[in-house]
Coordinates of C-alpha atoms in Angstrom, one line a residue:
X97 CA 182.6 83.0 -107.9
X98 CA 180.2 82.1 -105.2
X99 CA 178.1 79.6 -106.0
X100 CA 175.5 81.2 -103.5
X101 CA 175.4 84.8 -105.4
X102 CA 174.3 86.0 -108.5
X103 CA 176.7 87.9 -110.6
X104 CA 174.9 91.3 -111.5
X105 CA 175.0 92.7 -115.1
X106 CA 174.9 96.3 -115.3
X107 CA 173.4 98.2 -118.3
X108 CA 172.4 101.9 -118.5
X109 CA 169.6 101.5 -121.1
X110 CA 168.4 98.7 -122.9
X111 CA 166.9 99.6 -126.4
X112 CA 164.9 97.3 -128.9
X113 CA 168.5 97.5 -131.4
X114 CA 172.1 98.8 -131.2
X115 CA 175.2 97.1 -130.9
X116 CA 175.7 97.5 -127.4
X117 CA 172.6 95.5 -126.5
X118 CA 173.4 92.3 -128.9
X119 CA 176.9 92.4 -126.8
X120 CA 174.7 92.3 -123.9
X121 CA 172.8 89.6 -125.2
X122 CA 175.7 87.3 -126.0
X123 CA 177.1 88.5 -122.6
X124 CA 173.6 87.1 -120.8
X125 CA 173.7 84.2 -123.2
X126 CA 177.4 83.2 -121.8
X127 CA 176.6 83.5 -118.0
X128 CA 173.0 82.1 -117.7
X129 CA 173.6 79.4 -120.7
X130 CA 176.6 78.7 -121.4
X131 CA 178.1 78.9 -118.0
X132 CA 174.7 78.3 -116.2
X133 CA 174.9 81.0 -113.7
X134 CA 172.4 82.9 -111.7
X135 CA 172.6 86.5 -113.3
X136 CA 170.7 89.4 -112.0
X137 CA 170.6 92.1 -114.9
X138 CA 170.1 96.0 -113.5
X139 CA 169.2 98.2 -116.0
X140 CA 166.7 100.7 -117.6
X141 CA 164.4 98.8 -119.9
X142 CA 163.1 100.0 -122.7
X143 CA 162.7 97.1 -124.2
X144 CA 161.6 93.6 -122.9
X145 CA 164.9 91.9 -122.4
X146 CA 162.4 88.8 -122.8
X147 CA 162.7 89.2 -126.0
X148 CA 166.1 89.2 -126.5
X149 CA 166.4 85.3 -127.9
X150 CA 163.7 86.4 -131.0
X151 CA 165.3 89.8 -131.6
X152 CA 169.5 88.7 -131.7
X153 CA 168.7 84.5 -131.8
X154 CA 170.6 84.2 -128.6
X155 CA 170.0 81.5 -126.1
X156 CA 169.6 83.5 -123.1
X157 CA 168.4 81.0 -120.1
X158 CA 165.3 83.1 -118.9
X159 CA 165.4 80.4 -115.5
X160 CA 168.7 82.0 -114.7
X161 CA 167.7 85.6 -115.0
X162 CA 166.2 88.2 -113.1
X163 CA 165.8 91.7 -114.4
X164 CA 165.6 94.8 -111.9
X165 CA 164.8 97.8 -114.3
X166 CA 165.1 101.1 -113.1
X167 CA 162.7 103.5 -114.2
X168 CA 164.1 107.4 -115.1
X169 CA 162.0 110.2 -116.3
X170 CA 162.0 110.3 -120.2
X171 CA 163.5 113.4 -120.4
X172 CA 166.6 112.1 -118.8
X173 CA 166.8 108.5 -120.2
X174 CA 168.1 108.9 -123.8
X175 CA 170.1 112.3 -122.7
X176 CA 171.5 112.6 -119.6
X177 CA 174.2 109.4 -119.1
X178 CA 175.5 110.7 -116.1
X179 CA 172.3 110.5 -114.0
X180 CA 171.9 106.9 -115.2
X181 CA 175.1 106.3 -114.1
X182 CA 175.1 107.9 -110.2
X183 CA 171.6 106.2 -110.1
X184 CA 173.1 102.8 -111.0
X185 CA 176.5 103.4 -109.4
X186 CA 174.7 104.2 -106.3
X187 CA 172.1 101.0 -106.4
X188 CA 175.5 98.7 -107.1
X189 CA 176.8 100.4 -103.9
X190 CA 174.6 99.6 -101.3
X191 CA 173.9 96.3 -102.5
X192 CA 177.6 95.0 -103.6
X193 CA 177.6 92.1 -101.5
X194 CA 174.4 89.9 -102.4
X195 CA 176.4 90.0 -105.8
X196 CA 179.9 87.4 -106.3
X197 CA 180.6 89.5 -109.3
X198 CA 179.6 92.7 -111.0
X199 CA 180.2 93.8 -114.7
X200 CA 178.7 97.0 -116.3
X201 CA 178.5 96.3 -119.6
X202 CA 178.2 99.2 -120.6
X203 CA 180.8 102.4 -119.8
X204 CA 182.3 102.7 -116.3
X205 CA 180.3 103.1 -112.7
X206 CA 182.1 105.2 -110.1
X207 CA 183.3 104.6 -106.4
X208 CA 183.1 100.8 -106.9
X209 CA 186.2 98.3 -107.3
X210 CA 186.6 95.1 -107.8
X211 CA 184.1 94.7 -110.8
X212 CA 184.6 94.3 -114.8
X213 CA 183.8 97.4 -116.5
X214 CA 183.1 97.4 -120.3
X215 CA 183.6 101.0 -121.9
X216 CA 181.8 101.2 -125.3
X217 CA 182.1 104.8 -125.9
X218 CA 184.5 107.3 -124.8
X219 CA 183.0 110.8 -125.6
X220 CA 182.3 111.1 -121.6
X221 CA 185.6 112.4 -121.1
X222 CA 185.1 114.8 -123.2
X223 CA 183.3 116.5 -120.8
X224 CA 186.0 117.2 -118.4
X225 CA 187.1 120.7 -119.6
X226 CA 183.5 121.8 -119.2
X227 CA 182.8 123.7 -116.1
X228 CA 179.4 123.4 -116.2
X229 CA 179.3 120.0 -117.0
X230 CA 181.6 119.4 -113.8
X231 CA 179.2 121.2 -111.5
X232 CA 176.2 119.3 -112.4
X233 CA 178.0 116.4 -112.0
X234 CA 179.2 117.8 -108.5
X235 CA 175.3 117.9 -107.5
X236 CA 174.1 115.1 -109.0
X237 CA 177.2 113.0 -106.8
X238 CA 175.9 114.9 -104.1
X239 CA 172.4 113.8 -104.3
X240 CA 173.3 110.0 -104.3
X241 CA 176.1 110.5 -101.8
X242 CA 179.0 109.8 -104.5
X243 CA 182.3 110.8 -105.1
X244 CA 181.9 110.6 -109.2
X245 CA 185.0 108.6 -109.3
X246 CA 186.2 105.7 -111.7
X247 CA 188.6 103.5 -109.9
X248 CA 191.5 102.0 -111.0
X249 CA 191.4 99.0 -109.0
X250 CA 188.6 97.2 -111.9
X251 CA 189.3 95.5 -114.6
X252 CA 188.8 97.6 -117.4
X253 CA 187.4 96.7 -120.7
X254 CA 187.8 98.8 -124.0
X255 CA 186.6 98.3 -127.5
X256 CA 189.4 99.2 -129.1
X257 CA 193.2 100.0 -129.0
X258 CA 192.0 103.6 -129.6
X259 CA 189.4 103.5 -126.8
X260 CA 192.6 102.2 -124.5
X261 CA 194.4 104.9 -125.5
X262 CA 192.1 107.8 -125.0
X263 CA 191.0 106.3 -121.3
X264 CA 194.8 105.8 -120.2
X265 CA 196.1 109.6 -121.5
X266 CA 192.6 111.3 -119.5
X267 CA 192.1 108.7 -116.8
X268 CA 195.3 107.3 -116.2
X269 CA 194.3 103.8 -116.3
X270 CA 194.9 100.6 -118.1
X271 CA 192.5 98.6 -119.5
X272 CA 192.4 95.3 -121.5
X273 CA 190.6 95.0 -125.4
X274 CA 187.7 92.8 -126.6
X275 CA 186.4 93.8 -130.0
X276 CA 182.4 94.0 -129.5
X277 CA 180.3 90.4 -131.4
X278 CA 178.5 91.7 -135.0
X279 CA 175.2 91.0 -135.1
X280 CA 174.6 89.9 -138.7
X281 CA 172.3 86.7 -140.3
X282 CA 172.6 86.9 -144.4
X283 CA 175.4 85.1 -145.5
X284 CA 177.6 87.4 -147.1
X285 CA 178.1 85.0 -150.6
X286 CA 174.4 85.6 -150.8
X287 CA 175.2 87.6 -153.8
X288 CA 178.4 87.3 -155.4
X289 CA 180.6 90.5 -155.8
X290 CA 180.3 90.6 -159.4
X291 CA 176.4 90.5 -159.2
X292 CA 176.5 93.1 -156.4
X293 CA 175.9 97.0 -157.6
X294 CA 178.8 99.6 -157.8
X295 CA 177.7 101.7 -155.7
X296 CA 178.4 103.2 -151.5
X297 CA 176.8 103.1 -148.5
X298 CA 176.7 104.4 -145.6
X299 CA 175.3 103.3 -142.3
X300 CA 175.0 105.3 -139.3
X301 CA 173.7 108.6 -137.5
X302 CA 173.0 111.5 -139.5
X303 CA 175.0 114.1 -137.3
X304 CA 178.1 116.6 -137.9
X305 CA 180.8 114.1 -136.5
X306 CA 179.7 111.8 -138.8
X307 CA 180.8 114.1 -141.5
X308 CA 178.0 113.1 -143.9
X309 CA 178.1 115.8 -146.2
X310 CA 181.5 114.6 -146.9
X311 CA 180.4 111.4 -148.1
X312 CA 178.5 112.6 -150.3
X313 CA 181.5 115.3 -151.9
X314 CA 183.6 112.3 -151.9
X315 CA 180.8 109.8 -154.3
X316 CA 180.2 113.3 -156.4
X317 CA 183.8 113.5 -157.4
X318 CA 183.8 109.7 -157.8
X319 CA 181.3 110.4 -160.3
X320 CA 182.6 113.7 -161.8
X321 CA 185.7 111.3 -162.8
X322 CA 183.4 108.9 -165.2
X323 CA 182.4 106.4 -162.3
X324 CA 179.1 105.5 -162.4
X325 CA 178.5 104.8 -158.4
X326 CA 175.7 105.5 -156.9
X327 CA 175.1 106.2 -152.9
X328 CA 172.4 105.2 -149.9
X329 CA 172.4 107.0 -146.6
X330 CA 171.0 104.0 -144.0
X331 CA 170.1 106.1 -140.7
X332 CA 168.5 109.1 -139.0
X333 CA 169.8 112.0 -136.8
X334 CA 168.4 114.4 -134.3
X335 CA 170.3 117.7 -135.8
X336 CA 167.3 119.3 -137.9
X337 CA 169.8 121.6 -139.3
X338 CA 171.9 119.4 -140.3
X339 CA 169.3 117.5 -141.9
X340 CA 168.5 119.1 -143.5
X341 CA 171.7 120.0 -145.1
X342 CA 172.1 116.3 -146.0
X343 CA 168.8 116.3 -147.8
X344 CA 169.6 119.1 -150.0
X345 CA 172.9 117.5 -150.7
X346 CA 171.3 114.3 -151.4
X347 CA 168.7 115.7 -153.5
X348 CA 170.3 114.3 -157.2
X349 CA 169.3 110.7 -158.1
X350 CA 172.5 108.9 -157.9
X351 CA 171.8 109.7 -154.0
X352 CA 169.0 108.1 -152.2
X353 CA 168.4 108.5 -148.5
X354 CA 167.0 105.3 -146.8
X355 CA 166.0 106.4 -143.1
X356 CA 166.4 103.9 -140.2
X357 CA 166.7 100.1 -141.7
X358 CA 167.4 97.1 -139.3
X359 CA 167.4 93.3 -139.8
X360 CA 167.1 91.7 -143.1
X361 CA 166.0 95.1 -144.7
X362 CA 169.5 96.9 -143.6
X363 CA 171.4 93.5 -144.9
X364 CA 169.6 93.7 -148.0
X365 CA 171.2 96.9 -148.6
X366 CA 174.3 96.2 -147.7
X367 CA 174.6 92.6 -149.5
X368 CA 173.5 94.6 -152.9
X369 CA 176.4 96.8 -152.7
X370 CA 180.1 96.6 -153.2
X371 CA 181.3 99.6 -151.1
X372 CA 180.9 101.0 -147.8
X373 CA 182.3 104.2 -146.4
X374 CA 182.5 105.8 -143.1
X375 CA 184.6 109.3 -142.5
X376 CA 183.7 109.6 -139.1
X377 CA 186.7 111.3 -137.0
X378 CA 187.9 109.3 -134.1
X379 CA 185.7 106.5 -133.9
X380 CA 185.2 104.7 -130.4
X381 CA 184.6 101.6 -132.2
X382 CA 182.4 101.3 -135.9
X383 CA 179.8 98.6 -134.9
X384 CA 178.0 99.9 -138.6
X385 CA 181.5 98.8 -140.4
X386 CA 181.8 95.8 -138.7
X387 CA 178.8 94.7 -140.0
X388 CA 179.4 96.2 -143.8
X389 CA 182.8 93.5 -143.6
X390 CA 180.7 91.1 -142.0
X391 CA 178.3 91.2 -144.9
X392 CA 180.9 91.3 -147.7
X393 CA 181.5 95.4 -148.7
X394 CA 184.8 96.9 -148.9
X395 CA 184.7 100.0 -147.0
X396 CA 186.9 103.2 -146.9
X397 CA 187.3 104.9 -143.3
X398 CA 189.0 108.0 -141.7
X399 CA 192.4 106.8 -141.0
X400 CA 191.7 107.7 -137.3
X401 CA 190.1 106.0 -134.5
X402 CA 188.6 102.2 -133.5
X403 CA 187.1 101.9 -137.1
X404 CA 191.1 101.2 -138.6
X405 CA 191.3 98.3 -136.4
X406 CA 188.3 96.4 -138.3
X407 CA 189.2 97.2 -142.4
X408 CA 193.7 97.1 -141.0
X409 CA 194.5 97.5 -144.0
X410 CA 195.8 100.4 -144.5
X411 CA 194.7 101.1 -148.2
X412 CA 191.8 101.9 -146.9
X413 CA 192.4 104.1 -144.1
X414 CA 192.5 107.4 -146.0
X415 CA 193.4 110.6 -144.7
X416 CA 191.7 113.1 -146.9
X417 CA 189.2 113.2 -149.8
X418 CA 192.1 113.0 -152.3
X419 CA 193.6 109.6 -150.7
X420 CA 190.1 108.2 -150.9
X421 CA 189.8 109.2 -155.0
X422 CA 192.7 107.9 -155.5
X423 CA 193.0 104.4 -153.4
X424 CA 189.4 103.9 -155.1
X425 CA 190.4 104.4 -158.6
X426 CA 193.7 102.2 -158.4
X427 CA 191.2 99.3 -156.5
X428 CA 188.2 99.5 -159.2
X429 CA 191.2 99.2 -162.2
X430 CA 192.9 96.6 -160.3
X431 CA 191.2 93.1 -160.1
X432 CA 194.4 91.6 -158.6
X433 CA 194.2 94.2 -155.5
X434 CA 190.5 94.3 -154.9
X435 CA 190.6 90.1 -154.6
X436 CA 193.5 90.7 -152.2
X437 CA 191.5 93.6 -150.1
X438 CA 188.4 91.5 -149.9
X439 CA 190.4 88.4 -148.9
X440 CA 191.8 90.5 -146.1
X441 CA 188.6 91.5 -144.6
X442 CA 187.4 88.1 -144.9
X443 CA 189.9 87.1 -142.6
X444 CA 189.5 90.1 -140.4
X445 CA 186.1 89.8 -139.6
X446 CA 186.5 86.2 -137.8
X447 CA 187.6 88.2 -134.7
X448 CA 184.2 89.8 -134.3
X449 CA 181.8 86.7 -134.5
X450 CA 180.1 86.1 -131.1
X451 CA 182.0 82.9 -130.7
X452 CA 185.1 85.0 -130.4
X453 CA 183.6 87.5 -127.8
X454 CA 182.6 84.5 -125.8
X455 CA 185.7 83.0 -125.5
X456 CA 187.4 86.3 -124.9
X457 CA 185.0 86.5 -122.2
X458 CA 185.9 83.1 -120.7
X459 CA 189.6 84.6 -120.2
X460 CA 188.3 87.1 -118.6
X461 CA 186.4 85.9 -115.9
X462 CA 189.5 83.5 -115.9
X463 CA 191.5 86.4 -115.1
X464 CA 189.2 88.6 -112.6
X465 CA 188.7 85.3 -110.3
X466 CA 192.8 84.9 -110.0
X467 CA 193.2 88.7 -109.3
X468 CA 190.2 89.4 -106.9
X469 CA 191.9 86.4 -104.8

């Protein structure tokens, strides 16, 4: 890299939490700190990246870090990704060569190559059947004088095997996998397992892809079969309908919902509890059941998606409400099996500690200097 240019970080939004930010964070940490490099960050901030180091104790090297942040009406800047990215892609354009290196660290920019692209969510394809969606995009590439394409000569960074697979079978190109860092601080032997209470939670949006209702069908017929489990819901959604749905469903005591919880009070939740479950459908990633492992709960996912690659083993990936029952009642009667499920995703969650990201990223730049020569 030159020594005389500052690699440039690209991020479409930077909130106060959410996974993709701490990645950022450890990302910034890596270049400015660890590596000591100049690093320009472009992005849209929300939130001070200044305060980065209290928010996700990272040791970001301020010295070594300029922020340009883009401002973007606030209609458009939670809603409409595809402006953020033309407006970014197009900034990264003109300016390309005051930077030695580029890497959007969040989902892809089009008509620019030789950079690292990190994609951390995959529903944007999605929108290719969609002929309006394709029009606007048409004018919105026209405004900033782009083509709207994602080229193949980057380097291409998924979150998971299943993100790789769903970019190569609708873009046709191949990309490499680094599991996203888990932001957690409690140490999960904070409360032993048989001290913890037998009960679920969930963690995540309130929304229809979720499938929260179903979470709740599955811990009612847990408890119609003599279990005594009880259930939080640990988020907030945007569908009012659907809401409301949730609320009526969650209206019995055994099921509590806790709105929006972040830092200790979210770990505090999920240290008290033994289980976690997520039945989300196709999964880009599952940065909420990375952190349940992380902090000690066994959780049960939809046997589909990026979330199978954190829990592996596959009793429990379940496939239906009826695998779930029953994988649940052999692992509550079976000491022997739960010891050997929890052991597992001990193991497991080593490869998402920010240490591991770090030196995943070390390859990586490894890599990108030997092929851009």
């Amino acid at each position: 890299m030159n020594g005389n240019k500052p690699i440039l970080v690209v991020h479409p939004q930077v909130g106060a939490v959410g996974g993709s930010e701490f990645s950022l964070a450890v990302l910034l940490e890596l270049l400015t700190n660890d590596l000591n490099l100049k690093t320009v960050l472009l992005t849209h901030e929300m939130f001070p990246v200044s305060e980065f180091n209290r928010v996700w104790r990272t040791n970001i090297n301020y010295e070594n870090l300029e922020v340009i942040s883009l401002k973007f009406p606030r209609k458009f800047a939670s809603t409409f990704s595809y402006l953020k990215c033309a407006r970014l892609s197009s900034y990264v354009k003109k300016n390309l060569s005051k930077f030695s290196l580029v890497i959007s660290a969040y989902n892809p920019l089009v008509d620019i190559e030789k950079t690292i692209l990190f994609i951390g969510d995959v529903t944007f394809v999605q929108y290719e059947s969609s002929k309006v969606r394709r029009f606007v995009y048409k004018l919105i590439n026209l405004f900033f004088g782009l083509k709207g394409e994602i080229s193949e000569n980057n380097i291409i960074v998924s979150n998971s095997e299943f993100s790789r697979r769903v970019i190569k079978e609708h873009l046709g190109i191949e990309s490499c996998v680094i599991y996203p860092p888990v932001y957690v601080v409690s140490d999960p032997e904070k409360i032993p397992w048989y001290e913890r209470e037998n009960g679920f939670v969930y963690i995540g949006r309130i929304s229809r892809e979720k499938r929260v209702l179903e979470v709740i069908d599955v811990v009612k017929a847990l408890r119609g079969k003599g279990y005594d489990l009880h259930l939080h819901i640990v988020g907030t959604g945007y569908d009012r309908k659907y809401l409301e749905s949730v609320k009526l469903s969650c209206s019995a005591p055994w099921c509590r919902m806790d709105g929006a919880k972040y830092g200790y009070d979210k770990e505090e939740i999920l240290l008290s509890h033994k289980f976690g479950i997520n039945l989300c459908d196709k999964e880009t990633f599952g940065i909420s059941v990375a952190e349940q492992v992380a902090l000690g709960e066994v959780v049960f996912v939809a046997d589909s998606g990026g979330q199978v690659e954190i829990v592996e083993d596959e009793f429990l990936r379940v496939k239906d409400k009826e695998d779930l029952l029953n994988k649940f009642e052999i692992l509550i009667n079976n000491e022997v099996k739960m010891q050997e499920v929890r052991k597992k995703l001990k193991d497991r969650v080593q490869r998402f500690h920010k240490d591991f990201f770090k030196e995943e990223m070390k390859r990586l730049l490894e890599r990108f200097l030997k092929w851009k020569d």
